[in-house]
C-alpha cells in the first residue's frame, strides 16, 4: 500500500487526505499545531462560545462540487454574512451600498448620486472602488474618493502596512461598491455555515482508518530534501509528499523570506446578550485593529448573557516570534510572485513533492478555492499512484 505524507491539517491537507484514503492509499499527516482544522479551527471557550480562533471564517462558494464534498462531513445551515463599518461615527453596511450612502450623505445628494451611479453603470450590481475613483464624472469621482478614503485607505494601510496604491488591485477588489441595497458581504450562490462547526467537520473528514495524524509535530524537523529525494526521519520516503506550509521555510529561506502578513487576535469574554449589531464590524479608520468579530453570531449559538468578541490587530510576520509568528496572508505583487517562483522552481527538483494550499502556493484564496484545488490535486495524485481505482464521492 502506497503511503502518502501530508504536511498540514487545514482544508488543503485534510481534503486530499480524505480522498486518497478512500481510494486505498495510506496517509500520514504531520500538523505542527496541537489541533486539526488549520485556520478554520474553532474552540469552545469558557463562555460556551465556539470561537473562531484564527479569525472569522464564513463559507461561501459557487462550486456545487466543493459544497457537495464538504456536506459529506457536516450539515450546514444557511448563513448570509453582513458586515457593518464604523464611518464618521456611524455604523453603515460594508460593502458600501445605497444604505451607507443614504446614512452618510444628505438625502437630496444621496438620491442624485444614486441616479448618477445607476446611469453611469447600467445593469451593474457592483463596481470596483478603483473604477469609481477614476470615473470621468467629477461628482462620482469625488464620491469615489470619499468612499476610498473612509473605507479603504486606512484599513488597507493597517492591514498591509503599505500605502493602498502599492497593494495589489486584486486585494482591494475583494470588497466592491454595491449599486443597490444588497448588504451581503459575499455574492456567491451558496452561503452557509457548518452546523456544529469547522472543528467537528474536520474531525469527521479525518476519521478514516487509512489516515494517521500526528499533532504538535513540525514537519521541518522530520522532513529533509537532498538531491531530488525526500527523507522522513532520515530514511528515504518513497511515496508522494504533499506540503501545505510556507515554501521558503522548506528550503531554509535560501532566497530570503517570502513576505506574509500576520495578525494578533485579542479575545474578550463579556457578560452581555449582544456586543454589536452584526457578526463582524469593521473599523477602517481611527482604531489600531481592523475588525471585531462576535463569534456566536457566526455559529448561530443562543447564549443569553454571554458573548465573546475578538479584535484583529494586523502584525508584521516574523517567523517563530510570539507575536506575528503565523503567516496568515500572502502579499500578492509581482516581486513576491517572482520570489515565490524561485522557490517553486527549486522545489521542482523534487518530483515527489506537491505544493498545495494558500501558503504553499502563495495564493490569497478563500476556503472553497483551497478545497477545489485540493480535490484536483488528489485526483492528480491518484492518477499517478492509484491508477486503477479513483473516485471522489459526492
Ligand atoms: P491553512 O488553513 O493555513 O492550513 C495549513 C496548515 O499547515 C496549518 O494548520 C499549519 O499549522 C500547517 N503547517 C504549516 N507548516 C507546517 C509544518 N512545517 N509542519 C506541520 N504543519 C505545518 N476563507 C473563506 O472562505 N472565508 C472566510 O471568511 C475566510 N476568512 C479568513 C480570515 C482570516 C483571518 C484568514 C487568515 C483567512 C481567511 N480565509 C477565509 C481563508 C482560509 O483561511 C484559507 O483559504 C484556508 O485556511 C486555506 O487552507 P489551507 O489548508 O491551505 O491552509
Ligand atoms: N478592505 C478595506 N476596508 C474594509 C474591508 C476591506 O480597505 O472595510 C480592503 C483591505 O485592503 C482588505 C481587503 O479589502 O485587506 C480584503 O478584504 P476582506 O474582507 O476580503 O479581507 P479578509 O477577510 O480576507 O481579511
mmCIF file of N, CA and C in Angstrom, residues 31 44 58 100 110 176 214 257 259 286 301 310 333 336 340 368 375 382:
data_model
loop_
_atom_site.group_PDB
_atom_site.id
_atom_site.type_symbol
_atom_site.label_atom_id
_atom_site.label_comp_id
_atom_site.label_asym_id
_atom_site.label_seq_id
_atom_site.Cartn_x
_atom_site.Cartn_y
_atom_site.Cartn_z
ATOM 1 N N UNK A 31 1.022 17.692 11.576
ATOM 2 C CA UNK A 31 0.477 19.035 11.797
ATOM 3 C C UNK A 31 1.215 19.666 12.970
ATOM 4 N N UNK A 44 -14.329 25.858 21.749
ATOM 5 C CA UNK A 44 -15.402 26.295 22.648
ATOM 6 C C UNK A 44 -14.745 26.861 23.902
ATOM 7 N N UNK A 58 -16.201 32.407 7.126
ATOM 8 C CA UNK A 58 -17.557 32.258 6.602
ATOM 9 C C UNK A 58 -17.461 31.493 5.291
ATOM 10 N N UNK A 100 -25.585 52.777 2.966
ATOM 11 C CA UNK A 100 -24.427 53.507 3.510
ATOM 12 C C UNK A 100 -24.456 54.957 3.008
ATOM 13 N N UNK A 110 -27.752 62.249 -1.736
ATOM 14 C CA UNK A 110 -27.702 60.780 -1.841
ATOM 15 C C UNK A 110 -28.531 60.319 -3.031
ATOM 16 N N UNK A 176 -16.332 45.226 -3.096
ATOM 17 C CA UNK A 176 -16.805 46.160 -4.130
ATOM 18 C C UNK A 176 -17.581 47.345 -3.541
ATOM 19 N N UNK A 214 -0.507 13.039 13.234
ATOM 20 C CA UNK A 214 0.360 13.426 14.358
ATOM 21 C C UNK A 214 0.243 14.932 14.547
ATOM 22 N N UNK A 257 13.264 35.519 2.952
ATOM 23 C CA UNK A 257 11.902 35.177 3.367
ATOM 24 C C UNK A 257 10.848 35.660 2.369
ATOM 25 N N UNK A 259 7.439 37.311 1.743
ATOM 26 C CA UNK A 259 6.624 38.180 2.604
ATOM 27 C C UNK A 259 5.216 37.612 2.858
ATOM 28 N N UNK A 286 -10.001 55.083 12.787
ATOM 29 C CA UNK A 286 -9.192 55.560 13.914
ATOM 30 C C UNK A 286 -8.474 54.456 14.688
ATOM 31 N N UNK A 301 -25.193 30.177 17.795
ATOM 32 C CA UNK A 301 -25.462 29.729 19.168
ATOM 33 C C UNK A 301 -26.344 30.742 19.909
ATOM 34 N N UNK A 310 -13.688 39.153 19.351
ATOM 35 C CA UNK A 310 -12.266 39.093 19.037
ATOM 36 C C UNK A 310 -11.887 40.274 18.159
ATOM 37 N N UNK A 333 2.009 40.568 -5.093
ATOM 38 C CA UNK A 333 2.522 41.583 -6.017
ATOM 39 C C UNK A 333 3.567 40.899 -6.896
ATOM 40 N N UNK A 336 6.909 39.619 -5.232
ATOM 41 C CA UNK A 336 6.726 38.455 -4.352
ATOM 42 C C UNK A 336 6.398 37.211 -5.147
ATOM 43 N N UNK A 340 8.441 33.826 -5.097
ATOM 44 C CA UNK A 340 7.769 32.538 -4.913
ATOM 45 C C UNK A 340 8.171 31.575 -6.039
ATOM 46 N N UNK A 368 -13.164 27.825 -0.173
ATOM 47 C CA UNK A 368 -13.715 26.999 -1.261
ATOM 48 C C UNK A 368 -12.669 26.777 -2.350
ATOM 49 N N UNK A 375 -9.097 19.005 -4.120
ATOM 50 C CA UNK A 375 -9.778 17.891 -4.798
ATOM 51 C C UNK A 375 -9.089 17.591 -6.133
ATOM 52 N N UNK A 382 -3.893 10.542 -7.466
ATOM 53 C CA UNK A 382 -4.475 9.210 -7.684
ATOM 54 C C UNK A 382 -4.124 8.682 -9.074
#
